């Protein structure tokens, strides 16, 4: 007997700056959104995104992101208790395809795009660290 | 798990099992989902993460996920997909599409053969990663000169099943994986092959003082590729933690790598941002909200699952559902033969014994069987009715399981003509007259001696006597 199909109640408000960041992770941001973002936060996010930012760029992005967060704070301040949470801007659910194979790409063509190929595989430099 | 190494401590285990679904195609594209194909032949712009490509969810994968969810008594609920961001060459998009705070299945349970229930936190959908091969450095990641990547597996549909920390020993953890695998195979959602990587197990292990209800700090162990290594890894890790705590240290929450060769777990190189995946809703996919009708239809089509099969066999044979023979016959898919015996009103308890002992032992290696239920029931009857002795029945059974055929014909071929009751009576008389003192005591009520006489009859007939018939005959003779 399938239970009633209703979504888990979702928190009406969540920190807009860092939706789902593990609070234990260094530099994670889960304080009130009005709190300005620090340069360290930006450096952390940049590192995660593998962006090499200069000190000037860090300053610049910190101030820009603080502006974005202030905007988020404005939205957070709205009374949305009577607004239903949506997962997507379009009123669509269950966009599905049948489980039918379609042609894959030609392997030679695919591997020709790779910087290096070995034994029909993508050859990549030494990996530092294990898969997460 | 030996109590010596853990005296005073209790081990607590929770498991995360990834299972590949048996779809024709990948989760978000039409590339084939096949194990062992030539490298990089099943790839397309979607699973290679080429710019501009868009994922579309595979309906069959959703159905398999629902089957798994309902088989595990989960609530099937509206859900959505998230991007789990990390940089690693096994995922060309640099993110994995997974489910985060609202998984398709939540809050279920699984019943172990012992009858114990293990809680299921969630069973969510996600895509598999590509396969990396490390070249040089003995195939290990450390010291490898470079690595090779095959993206055939990237995008293959997975369901990840997360249990509560409800297991209390390595054996129980193995039982859980065994049971889960049986359920997955029964639903048709997965082939459950650990050796091909279609079932992969990570375990969370912590310890706590006996009697404590608080959870200790856990370590996550990866890289076990068999039930045996899962058990070994848990035993090792628990004793490592006991040693750490007993010597005044504290367990550090970390991911550890099981090394099959040296039989230890090793801390993986820690990366400071390892757990910061910056999940956010996948904008290219809409929500998944299976209708009640769909969920009900999937559920109605589920086969009878192992726990229910165990209950049926146990009831039929008049034994405990949690008993070892019941678990064995169901695990090996021999329970249909017990049920056939019941349907034919033959001795189901005897059938269960023969299947759980002789047949299970014989099938342990091959694991497959093609036993004709009618012929099997006839053989059970022959033994029950004393046409064959237990020893003879076991011999016939062995040939029958190996090669099939008619049990009566096999018995005749082996020269197991039933010893006529006259012949048996003669043997019984001979044994009685040869042992008058013992017979006197037996006649006076010393019932233990029945074994003595049955043994003599067995020896005198060269093992051909039906011992059950001989016992009855001895008792009747005494009463006369």
Coordinates of C-alpha atoms in Angstrom, one line a residue:
Chain A
X1 CA 0.0 0.0 0.0
X2 CA 1.8 3.1 -1.2
X3 CA 1.8 5.8 1.4
X4 CA 0.5 9.2 0.5
X5 CA 2.6 10.9 -2.0
X6 CA 3.4 14.2 -0.5
X7 CA 6.6 16.0 -0.4
X8 CA 8.6 16.2 2.8
X9 CA 7.8 19.6 4.4
X10 CA 10.7 21.7 3.3
X11 CA 12.1 24.5 5.4
X12 CA 10.4 27.7 4.4
X13 CA 13.7 29.6 4.6
X14 CA 17.2 28.5 4.2
X15 CA 20.4 30.5 4.0
X16 CA 20.4 31.7 0.5
X17 CA 24.2 32.1 0.3
X18 CA 25.1 28.4 0.8
X19 CA 22.2 26.0 0.2
X20 CA 23.5 22.6 1.4
X21 CA 27.0 23.1 2.5
X22 CA 28.2 20.8 5.2
X23 CA 28.5 23.1 8.2
X24 CA 31.5 21.1 9.4
X25 CA 33.4 22.0 6.2
X26 CA 35.9 24.8 6.7
X27 CA 34.7 28.2 5.5
X28 CA 31.2 27.0 5.0
X29 CA 28.7 29.8 5.3
X30 CA 25.5 29.1 7.2
X31 CA 25.0 32.3 9.2
X32 CA 22.2 34.8 8.6
X33 CA 22.4 36.2 5.1
X34 CA 22.7 39.7 6.3
X35 CA 26.2 38.8 7.6
X36 CA 28.7 40.0 5.0
X37 CA 30.7 37.3 3.2
X38 CA 34.4 37.2 4.1
X39 CA 37.3 37.2 1.8
X40 CA 38.2 33.8 3.2
X41 CA 34.8 32.5 2.2
X42 CA 35.4 33.6 -1.3
X43 CA 38.8 32.1 -1.4
X44 CA 37.4 28.8 -0.2
X45 CA 34.7 28.8 -2.8
X46 CA 37.2 29.7 -5.5
X47 CA 39.4 26.9 -4.4
X48 CA 36.5 24.4 -4.7
X49 CA 35.8 25.7 -8.2
X50 CA 39.5 25.5 -9.1
X51 CA 39.6 29.2 -9.8
X52 CA 42.9 30.9 -9.4
X53 CA 42.0 34.4 -8.2
X54 CA 44.4 37.2 -7.5
X55 CA 44.1 39.2 -4.3
X56 CA 42.5 42.0 -6.1
X57 CA 40.0 39.7 -7.7
X58 CA 39.2 38.2 -4.3
X59 CA 38.4 41.7 -3.0
X60 CA 36.3 42.5 -6.0
X61 CA 34.3 39.2 -5.9
X62 CA 33.8 39.5 -2.1
X63 CA 32.2 42.9 -2.5
X64 CA 30.1 41.7 -5.5
X65 CA 29.0 38.5 -3.7
X66 CA 28.1 40.6 -0.7
X67 CA 25.8 42.5 -3.0
X68 CA 24.2 39.3 -4.2
X69 CA 23.7 38.1 -0.6
X70 CA 22.1 41.4 0.3
X71 CA 19.6 40.9 -2.5
X72 CA 19.0 37.4 -1.2
X73 CA 18.4 38.9 2.2
X74 CA 15.8 41.2 0.8
X75 CA 14.0 38.2 -0.7
X76 CA 14.3 36.3 2.5
X77 CA 12.6 39.1 4.3
X78 CA 9.4 38.6 2.3
X79 CA 6.6 36.8 3.9
X80 CA 6.3 33.6 1.8
X81 CA 4.5 31.4 4.3
X82 CA 1.6 31.0 2.0
X83 CA 3.7 30.4 -1.1
X84 CA 4.3 26.8 -2.0
X85 CA 7.9 25.7 -2.6
X86 CA 8.7 24.9 -6.2
X87 CA 11.6 22.8 -7.5
X88 CA 11.6 24.2 -11.0
X89 CA 10.2 27.3 -12.7
X90 CA 8.1 25.2 -15.1
X91 CA 5.0 23.4 -13.9
X92 CA 6.3 20.1 -15.3
X93 CA 7.0 16.8 -13.6
X94 CA 8.0 13.3 -14.8
X95 CA 9.7 14.2 -18.0
X96 CA 10.9 10.7 -18.9
X97 CA 12.2 8.8 -21.9
X98 CA 11.7 5.1 -22.8
X99 CA 14.6 2.8 -22.1
X100 CA 15.6 2.4 -25.8
X101 CA 19.2 2.6 -27.0
X102 CA 20.2 5.3 -29.3
X103 CA 23.5 5.4 -31.3
X104 CA 26.6 6.4 -29.4
X105 CA 29.4 8.4 -30.8
X106 CA 32.1 7.0 -33.0
X107 CA 35.0 6.1 -30.7
X108 CA 37.8 7.3 -33.0
X109 CA 36.0 10.7 -33.3
X110 CA 35.6 10.9 -29.5
X111 CA 39.2 10.0 -28.7
X112 CA 40.5 12.3 -31.3
X113 CA 39.3 15.1 -29.0
X114 CA 41.4 13.9 -26.1
X115 CA 44.8 15.4 -25.4
X116 CA 46.2 12.0 -24.9
X117 CA 44.9 8.5 -25.7
X118 CA 46.2 5.1 -24.5
X119 CA 44.6 1.7 -25.0
X120 CA 41.4 3.3 -26.4
X121 CA 41.0 5.2 -23.2
X122 CA 41.5 8.8 -22.2
X123 CA 45.0 9.1 -20.8
X124 CA 45.1 11.6 -17.9
X125 CA 47.9 12.9 -15.7
X126 CA 48.6 11.4 -12.3
X127 CA 45.6 11.8 -9.9
X128 CA 46.3 13.4 -6.6
X129 CA 44.1 11.9 -4.0
X130 CA 41.3 9.3 -4.1
X131 CA 37.9 9.8 -5.6
X132 CA 35.6 11.5 -3.1
Chain B
X1 CA 33.4 -11.6 15.5
X2 CA 35.4 -12.9 18.4
X3 CA 34.4 -11.5 21.8
X4 CA 38.0 -11.5 22.9
X5 CA 39.1 -8.7 20.7
X6 CA 36.1 -6.6 21.5
X7 CA 35.5 -7.4 25.2
X8 CA 33.5 -4.7 26.8
X9 CA 32.8 -3.0 23.4
X10 CA 30.0 -3.2 20.9
X11 CA 30.6 -2.6 17.2
X12 CA 28.0 -0.6 15.3
X13 CA 27.7 -0.9 11.6
X14 CA 25.7 1.0 8.9
X15 CA 26.0 0.2 5.2
X16 CA 25.8 2.2 2.0
X17 CA 25.2 -0.1 -1.0
X18 CA 25.4 1.1 -4.6
X19 CA 23.6 -1.1 -7.0
X20 CA 23.7 -0.7 -10.8
X21 CA 20.3 -1.1 -12.4
X22 CA 19.7 -3.6 -15.2
X23 CA 18.4 -1.1 -17.7
X24 CA 19.1 -1.2 -21.4
X25 CA 20.4 2.3 -21.5
X26 CA 22.1 4.9 -19.2
X27 CA 20.2 7.1 -16.7
X28 CA 20.1 10.3 -18.7
X29 CA 21.0 9.2 -22.3
X30 CA 20.4 6.4 -24.8
X31 CA 23.9 4.9 -24.6
X32 CA 23.9 1.2 -23.8
X33 CA 24.4 0.0 -20.2
X34 CA 26.6 -3.0 -20.7
X35 CA 29.4 -4.4 -18.6
X36 CA 32.6 -5.4 -20.4
X37 CA 32.1 -3.7 -23.7
X38 CA 35.1 -2.2 -25.6
X39 CA 36.3 1.0 -23.8
X40 CA 34.6 4.2 -24.7
X41 CA 32.2 2.7 -27.2
X42 CA 29.0 3.6 -25.2
X43 CA 29.5 7.3 -24.9
X44 CA 27.7 10.4 -26.2
X45 CA 27.6 14.1 -25.6
X46 CA 25.4 13.7 -22.5
X47 CA 27.5 11.2 -20.6
X48 CA 30.7 12.9 -21.8
X49 CA 29.5 16.1 -20.4
X50 CA 29.8 18.0 -23.6
X51 CA 28.5 21.6 -23.6
X52 CA 24.9 22.0 -24.6
X53 CA 23.9 18.4 -24.0
X54 CA 20.8 17.8 -21.8
X55 CA 19.9 14.9 -19.6
X56 CA 16.5 13.1 -19.9
X57 CA 15.5 10.6 -17.2
X58 CA 15.1 6.9 -18.1
X59 CA 11.6 5.7 -17.2
X60 CA 12.7 2.1 -16.6
X61 CA 15.4 3.2 -14.2
X62 CA 12.7 5.0 -12.2
X63 CA 10.6 1.9 -12.2
X64 CA 13.5 -0.2 -10.9
X65 CA 14.1 2.4 -8.2
X66 CA 10.4 2.2 -7.2
X67 CA 10.6 -1.6 -7.1
X68 CA 13.6 -1.4 -4.8
X69 CA 12.0 1.2 -2.6
X70 CA 8.8 -0.8 -2.2
X71 CA 10.6 -4.1 -1.7
X72 CA 12.4 -2.3 1.2
X73 CA 9.1 -0.9 2.6
X74 CA 10.1 2.6 1.8
X75 CA 7.8 5.6 1.2
X76 CA 8.0 6.5 -2.4
X77 CA 7.7 10.3 -2.6
X78 CA 8.1 13.2 -5.0
X79 CA 11.8 13.9 -5.4
X80 CA 14.3 15.9 -7.3
X81 CA 17.8 15.7 -8.6
X82 CA 20.8 17.7 -7.5
X83 CA 24.3 18.3 -8.8
X84 CA 27.1 17.0 -6.5
X85 CA 30.1 19.0 -7.5
X86 CA 33.6 17.7 -7.4
X87 CA 36.6 17.6 -9.7
X88 CA 37.7 14.1 -10.5
X89 CA 38.4 12.6 -13.9
X90 CA 35.9 9.8 -13.5
X91 CA 33.1 12.4 -14.1
X92 CA 33.7 14.4 -17.2
X93 CA 30.9 16.9 -16.2
X94 CA 32.8 17.7 -13.0
X95 CA 29.5 16.9 -11.1
X96 CA 27.5 13.9 -10.5
X97 CA 23.7 14.0 -10.8
X98 CA 22.3 12.6 -7.6
X99 CA 19.4 13.1 -5.2
X100 CA 20.0 15.1 -2.1
X101 CA 17.5 16.2 0.4
X102 CA 14.4 14.6 -1.2
X103 CA 15.3 11.1 -2.4
X104 CA 12.7 9.0 -4.3
X105 CA 12.6 6.4 -1.5
X106 CA 12.8 7.0 2.3
X107 CA 12.2 5.3 5.6
X108 CA 12.0 1.6 5.0
X109 CA 13.3 -1.6 6.5
X110 CA 14.8 -4.9 5.6
X111 CA 14.3 -8.1 7.5
X112 CA 17.3 -10.3 8.0
X113 CA 17.0 -14.1 8.0
X114 CA 17.3 -14.0 11.8
X115 CA 14.1 -12.0 11.9
X116 CA 15.9 -8.8 12.9
X117 CA 14.9 -5.6 11.1
X118 CA 17.4 -3.1 9.8
X119 CA 16.2 0.4 9.1
X120 CA 16.6 1.9 5.6
X121 CA 17.2 5.6 5.7
X122 CA 16.8 6.2 1.9
X123 CA 17.3 4.6 -1.5
X124 CA 18.0 7.3 -4.0
X125 CA 18.9 7.5 -7.7
X126 CA 22.1 8.7 -9.1
X127 CA 24.5 8.1 -12.0
X128 CA 27.6 6.0 -12.0
X129 CA 31.1 7.3 -12.7
X130 CA 33.6 6.3 -15.4
X131 CA 36.2 3.7 -14.7
X132 CA 39.8 4.7 -14.1
X133 CA 42.7 2.4 -14.4
X134 CA 46.0 3.4 -12.8
X135 CA 49.1 2.6 -14.8
X136 CA 52.3 2.0 -12.9
X137 CA 52.7 1.9 -9.1
X138 CA 51.2 -1.6 -9.1
X139 CA 47.7 -0.4 -10.2
X140 CA 47.4 1.7 -7.0
X141 CA 46.5 5.3 -7.2
X142 CA 49.5 6.4 -5.2
X143 CA 52.7 6.1 -7.3
X144 CA 50.8 5.6 -10.5
X145 CA 52.5 7.4 -13.4
X146 CA 49.2 8.2 -15.1
X147 CA 45.6 6.9 -15.4
X148 CA 43.3 5.8 -18.1
X149 CA 39.6 6.5 -18.2
X150 CA 36.8 4.5 -19.8
X151 CA 33.5 6.4 -19.8
X152 CA 31.2 3.4 -20.7
X153 CA 30.1 3.3 -17.1
X154 CA 29.7 7.1 -16.7
X155 CA 25.9 7.7 -16.4
X156 CA 24.9 4.1 -15.7
X157 CA 21.9 4.2 -13.4
X158 CA 22.5 3.5 -9.7
X159 CA 20.4 3.2 -6.6
X160 CA 22.2 3.9 -3.4
X161 CA 20.7 2.2 -0.4
X162 CA 21.6 3.7 3.0
X163 CA 20.9 1.7 6.1
X164 CA 20.5 2.8 9.7
X165 CA 23.5 1.9 12.0
X166 CA 21.6 -1.1 13.1
X167 CA 24.1 -3.9 12.6
X168 CA 26.1 -5.2 15.6
X169 CA 28.7 -7.6 14.0
X170 CA 30.5 -8.4 10.9
X171 CA 28.3 -11.4 10.4
X172 CA 25.2 -9.3 10.6
X173 CA 26.6 -6.9 8.1
X174 CA 27.3 -9.8 5.7
X175 CA 23.7 -11.1 6.3
X176 CA 22.4 -7.7 5.4
X177 CA 24.3 -7.5 2.1
X178 CA 23.3 -11.0 1.3
X179 CA 19.7 -10.3 2.0
X180 CA 19.7 -7.0 0.1
X181 CA 21.3 -8.7 -2.9
X182 CA 18.7 -11.4 -2.9
X183 CA 16.0 -8.7 -2.8
X184 CA 17.6 -6.7 -5.6
X185 CA 17.9 -9.8 -7.8
X186 CA 14.4 -10.9 -7.0
X187 CA 12.9 -7.6 -8.0
X188 CA 14.9 -7.8 -11.3
X189 CA 16.3 -4.4 -10.7
X190 CA 19.9 -5.5 -10.5
X191 CA 22.0 -8.6 -11.2
X192 CA 23.7 -8.1 -7.8
X193 CA 27.1 -9.1 -9.0
X194 CA 29.7 -7.9 -6.5
X195 CA 32.6 -9.2 -8.7
X196 CA 31.5 -7.1 -11.6
X197 CA 31.0 -4.1 -9.4
X198 CA 27.2 -3.9 -10.0
X199 CA 26.9 -4.1 -6.2
X200 CA 29.4 -2.0 -4.2
X201 CA 29.4 -1.7 -0.4
X202 CA 30.8 1.0 1.8
X203 CA 30.5 0.6 5.6
X204 CA 30.4 2.9 8.5
X205 CA 32.0 1.4 11.6
X206 CA 32.0 2.7 15.1
X207 CA 32.4 1.2 18.6
X208 CA 30.9 2.0 21.9
X209 CA 31.1 0.5 25.4
X210 CA 28.7 -2.4 25.9
X211 CA 25.4 -1.2 27.2
X212 CA 25.9 2.4 25.9
X213 CA 23.2 3.7 23.5
X214 CA 25.2 6.7 22.2
X215 CA 27.0 6.3 18.9
X216 CA 30.8 6.6 18.8
X217 CA 32.7 8.4 16.1
X218 CA 32.6 6.4 12.9
X219 CA 34.9 5.7 10.1
X220 CA 33.8 5.0 6.6
X221 CA 35.4 2.0 4.9
X222 CA 35.6 1.7 1.2
X223 CA 37.0 -0.7 -1.3
X224 CA 35.6 -4.1 -0.2
X225 CA 34.8 -6.2 -3.2
X226 CA 33.4 -9.3 -1.6
X227 CA 31.3 -10.3 1.4
X228 CA 34.4 -11.8 2.8
X229 CA 36.4 -8.7 2.7
X230 CA 33.5 -6.7 4.1
X231 CA 33.5 -9.0 7.1
X232 CA 37.3 -8.8 7.5
X233 CA 37.3 -5.0 7.2
X234 CA 34.7 -4.6 9.9
X235 CA 36.5 -7.0 12.3
X236 CA 39.8 -5.2 11.6
X237 CA 38.4 -1.7 11.9
X238 CA 36.5 -2.4 15.1
X239 CA 39.6 -3.8 16.8
X240 CA 41.7 -0.9 15.5
X241 CA 39.2 1.5 17.1
X242 CA 39.2 -0.5 20.4
X243 CA 43.0 -0.1 20.5
X244 CA 42.8 3.6 19.8
X245 CA 40.2 4.2 22.6
X246 CA 41.8 1.8 25.0
X247 CA 45.1 3.6 24.8
X248 CA 43.4 6.9 25.6
X249 CA 43.2 8.2 22.0
X250 CA 40.1 9.2 20.1
X251 CA 38.7 8.0 16.8
X252 CA 39.0 10.5 14.0
X253 CA 36.0 10.6 11.6
X254 CA 37.5 9.8 8.3
X255 CA 37.3 7.7 5.2
X256 CA 39.5 4.6 5.3
X257 CA 40.6 2.3 2.5
X258 CA 40.5 -1.4 2.9
X259 CA 43.6 -3.2 1.7
X260 CA 42.8 -6.8 0.9
X261 CA 46.5 -7.7 0.7
X262 CA 47.6 -6.6 4.1
X263 CA 44.2 -7.0 5.8
X264 CA 44.1 -3.5 7.2
X265 CA 42.3 -0.2 6.7
X266 CA 44.3 2.9 5.8
X267 CA 43.4 6.5 6.2
X268 CA 42.9 8.0 2.7
X269 CA 44.8 11.1 1.9
X270 CA 42.5 13.7 3.4
X271 CA 41.5 16.7 1.3
X272 CA 40.4 19.7 3.1
X273 CA 37.3 20.3 1.0
X274 CA 36.5 16.6 0.5
X275 CA 33.0 16.9 1.8
X276 CA 32.0 20.2 0.4
X277 CA 30.1 19.2 -2.7
X278 CA 28.1 22.4 -3.1
X279 CA 24.9 20.5 -4.0
X280 CA 22.4 22.5 -5.9
X281 CA 19.2 21.6 -7.8
X282 CA 19.9 20.2 -11.2
X283 CA 18.3 22.9 -13.4
X284 CA 18.2 20.6 -16.5
X285 CA 15.8 18.1 -14.9
X286 CA 12.3 18.5 -13.5
X287 CA 10.9 16.9 -10.4
X288 CA 10.1 13.2 -10.3
X289 CA 6.7 12.5 -8.8
X290 CA 5.5 9.0 -9.5
X291 CA 1.7 8.7 -9.4
X292 CA 0.1 6.5 -6.8
X293 CA -1.2 4.3 -9.6
X294 CA 2.3 3.8 -11.0
X295 CA 3.7 3.0 -7.6
X296 CA 0.8 0.6 -6.9
X297 CA 1.2 -1.1 -10.3
X298 CA 5.0 -1.6 -9.7
X299 CA 4.3 -2.9 -6.2
X300 CA 1.6 -5.4 -7.4
X301 CA 4.1 -6.8 -9.9
X302 CA 6.8 -7.5 -7.3
X303 CA 7.6 -11.2 -6.8
X304 CA 7.3 -12.9 -3.4
X305 CA 10.4 -11.6 -1.6
X306 CA 12.9 -13.7 0.4
X307 CA 11.5 -12.8 3.9
X308 CA 8.0 -14.0 2.9
X309 CA 9.4 -17.1 1.2
X310 CA 11.2 -18.0 4.4
X311 CA 8.0 -17.6 6.3
X312 CA 6.2 -19.9 3.9
X313 CA 8.9 -22.6 4.0
X314 CA 9.1 -22.5 7.8
X315 CA 5.4 -22.8 8.2
X316 CA 5.3 -25.7 5.7
X317 CA 8.1 -27.6 7.4
X318 CA 6.9 -26.7 10.9
X319 CA 10.2 -25.0 11.9
X320 CA 11.3 -21.6 13.0
X321 CA 11.4 -18.9 10.3
X322 CA 14.8 -17.7 11.5
X323 CA 16.3 -21.2 11.4
X324 CA 19.4 -21.9 9.3
X325 CA 18.0 -24.5 7.0
X326 CA 15.1 -22.2 6.0
X327 CA 17.5 -19.4 5.2
X328 CA 19.7 -21.7 3.2
X329 CA 17.0 -23.2 1.0
X330 CA 15.6 -19.7 0.3
X331 CA 19.0 -18.3 -0.4
X332 CA 19.7 -21.0 -2.9
X333 CA 16.2 -20.8 -4.5
X334 CA 15.4 -24.3 -3.4
X335 CA 12.3 -23.3 -1.5
X336 CA 10.0 -24.1 -4.4
X337 CA 10.9 -27.7 -3.9
X338 CA 9.8 -27.6 -0.3
X339 CA 6.6 -26.0 -1.4
X340 CA 6.1 -28.7 -4.1
X341 CA 6.5 -31.3 -1.4
X342 CA 3.9 -29.6 0.8
X343 CA 1.5 -29.4 -2.2
X344 CA 2.0 -33.1 -2.8
X345 CA 1.3 -33.8 0.9
X346 CA 4.7 -35.4 1.3
X347 CA 7.1 -35.0 4.2
X348 CA 8.1 -31.3 3.9
X349 CA 10.4 -31.4 7.0
X350 CA 12.4 -34.2 5.4
X351 CA 12.5 -32.4 2.1
X352 CA 13.8 -29.3 3.9
X353 CA 16.5 -31.3 5.7
X354 CA 17.7 -33.0 2.5
X355 CA 17.7 -29.6 0.6
X356 CA 19.4 -27.6 3.3
X357 CA 22.1 -30.2 3.9
X358 CA 22.9 -32.6 1.0
X359 CA 21.6 -30.5 -1.9
X360 CA 22.9 -27.2 -0.6
X361 CA 26.3 -28.7 -0.1
X362 CA 26.3 -30.1 -3.6
X363 CA 25.2 -26.8 -5.1
X364 CA 27.6 -24.7 -3.1
X365 CA 30.0 -24.7 -6.0
X366 CA 27.8 -24.4 -9.1
X367 CA 25.0 -22.5 -7.4
X368 CA 22.6 -23.4 -10.2
X369 CA 20.2 -26.3 -10.4
X370 CA 17.5 -27.7 -12.5
X371 CA 15.7 -30.1 -10.2
X372 CA 12.4 -31.5 -11.4
X373 CA 10.0 -30.9 -8.4
X374 CA 7.8 -33.9 -9.2
X375 CA 10.7 -36.3 -9.3
X376 CA 12.2 -34.7 -6.1
X377 CA 8.9 -35.3 -4.3
X378 CA 8.9 -38.9 -5.4
X379 CA 12.3 -39.3 -3.9
X380 CA 11.3 -37.8 -0.6
X381 CA 8.4 -40.2 -0.5
X382 CA 10.6 -43.2 -1.2
X383 CA 12.8 -42.3 1.8
X384 CA 9.8 -41.4 4.0
X385 CA 8.1 -44.7 3.2
X386 CA 11.2 -46.7 3.8
X387 CA 11.7 -47.9 0.2
X388 CA 15.2 -46.4 0.6
X389 CA 17.3 -46.1 3.8
X390 CA 18.5 -42.6 4.6
X391 CA 22.0 -43.5 3.4
X392 CA 20.6 -44.9 0.1
X393 CA 18.3 -41.9 -0.4
X394 CA 21.2 -39.5 0.0
X395 CA 23.2 -41.4 -2.6
X396 CA 20.3 -41.4 -5.1
X397 CA 19.7 -37.7 -4.3
X398 CA 23.3 -36.9 -5.2
X399 CA 23.0 -38.6 -8.6
X400 CA 19.6 -37.1 -9.2
X401 CA 20.7 -33.5 -8.4
X402 CA 23.8 -33.9 -10.6
X403 CA 22.2 -35.6 -13.7
X404 CA 18.4 -35.5 -13.2
X405 CA 16.4 -38.6 -14.1
X406 CA 13.9 -40.8 -12.3
X407 CA 14.8 -41.5 -8.7
X408 CA 13.3 -45.0 -8.9
X409 CA 15.4 -45.8 -11.9
X410 CA 18.5 -44.4 -10.2
X411 CA 17.9 -46.5 -7.1
X412 CA 17.5 -49.6 -9.2
X413 CA 20.7 -48.9 -11.1
X414 CA 22.6 -48.4 -7.9
X415 CA 21.2 -51.8 -6.7
X416 CA 19.2 -50.2 -3.9
X417 CA 16.3 -52.6 -4.2
X418 CA 14.3 -52.1 -1.0
X419 CA 15.1 -54.9 1.4
X420 CA 11.9 -56.9 1.8
X421 CA 10.3 -56.7 5.2
X422 CA 10.7 -60.5 5.6
X423 CA 14.4 -60.2 5.0
X424 CA 14.6 -57.4 7.5
X425 CA 12.6 -59.3 10.1
X426 CA 15.0 -62.2 9.7
X427 CA 18.0 -59.8 10.3
X428 CA 16.2 -58.4 13.4
X429 CA 15.6 -62.0 14.8
X430 CA 19.2 -62.9 14.3
X431 CA 20.4 -59.8 16.1
X432 CA 18.0 -60.4 19.0
X433 CA 19.1 -64.0 19.5
X434 CA 22.8 -63.0 19.3
X435 CA 22.3 -60.5 22.2
X436 CA 20.0 -62.0 24.7
X437 CA 21.1 -59.9 27.7
X438 CA 20.7 -56.6 25.9
X439 CA 17.3 -57.8 24.6
X440 CA 16.2 -58.7 28.2
X441 CA 17.1 -55.1 29.3
X442 CA 15.5 -53.5 26.3
X443 CA 12.3 -55.6 26.9
X444 CA 12.3 -54.4 30.5
X445 CA 12.1 -50.8 29.4
X446 CA 15.7 -49.7 28.8
X447 CA 14.8 -47.8 25.7
X448 CA 18.3 -46.5 25.1
X449 CA 19.2 -49.9 23.8
X450 CA 17.1 -49.4 20.7
X451 CA 20.1 -47.6 19.2
X452 CA 22.3 -50.6 20.0
X453 CA 20.0 -53.0 18.2
X454 CA 19.5 -50.7 15.2
X455 CA 23.3 -50.5 14.9
X456 CA 23.6 -54.2 14.9
X457 CA 20.9 -54.6 12.3
X458 CA 22.6 -52.0 10.1
X459 CA 25.9 -53.9 10.4
X460 CA 24.3 -57.2 9.8
X461 CA 22.6 -56.0 6.6
X462 CA 25.6 -54.1 5.2
X463 CA 23.7 -50.8 5.6
X464 CA 20.9 -51.9 3.3
X465 CA 18.2 -52.0 6.1
X466 CA 15.8 -49.2 6.4
X467 CA 16.6 -48.2 9.9
X468 CA 13.3 -46.5 10.6
X469 CA 11.5 -49.7 9.7
X470 CA 14.0 -51.7 11.8
X471 CA 13.3 -49.5 14.8
X472 CA 9.6 -49.9 14.5
X473 CA 10.0 -53.6 14.1
X474 CA 12.2 -53.8 17.3
X475 CA 9.6 -51.9 19.3
X476 CA 6.7 -54.0 18.0
X477 CA 8.7 -57.2 18.7
X478 CA 9.3 -56.0 22.3
X479 CA 5.6 -55.3 22.8
X480 CA 4.6 -58.7 21.5

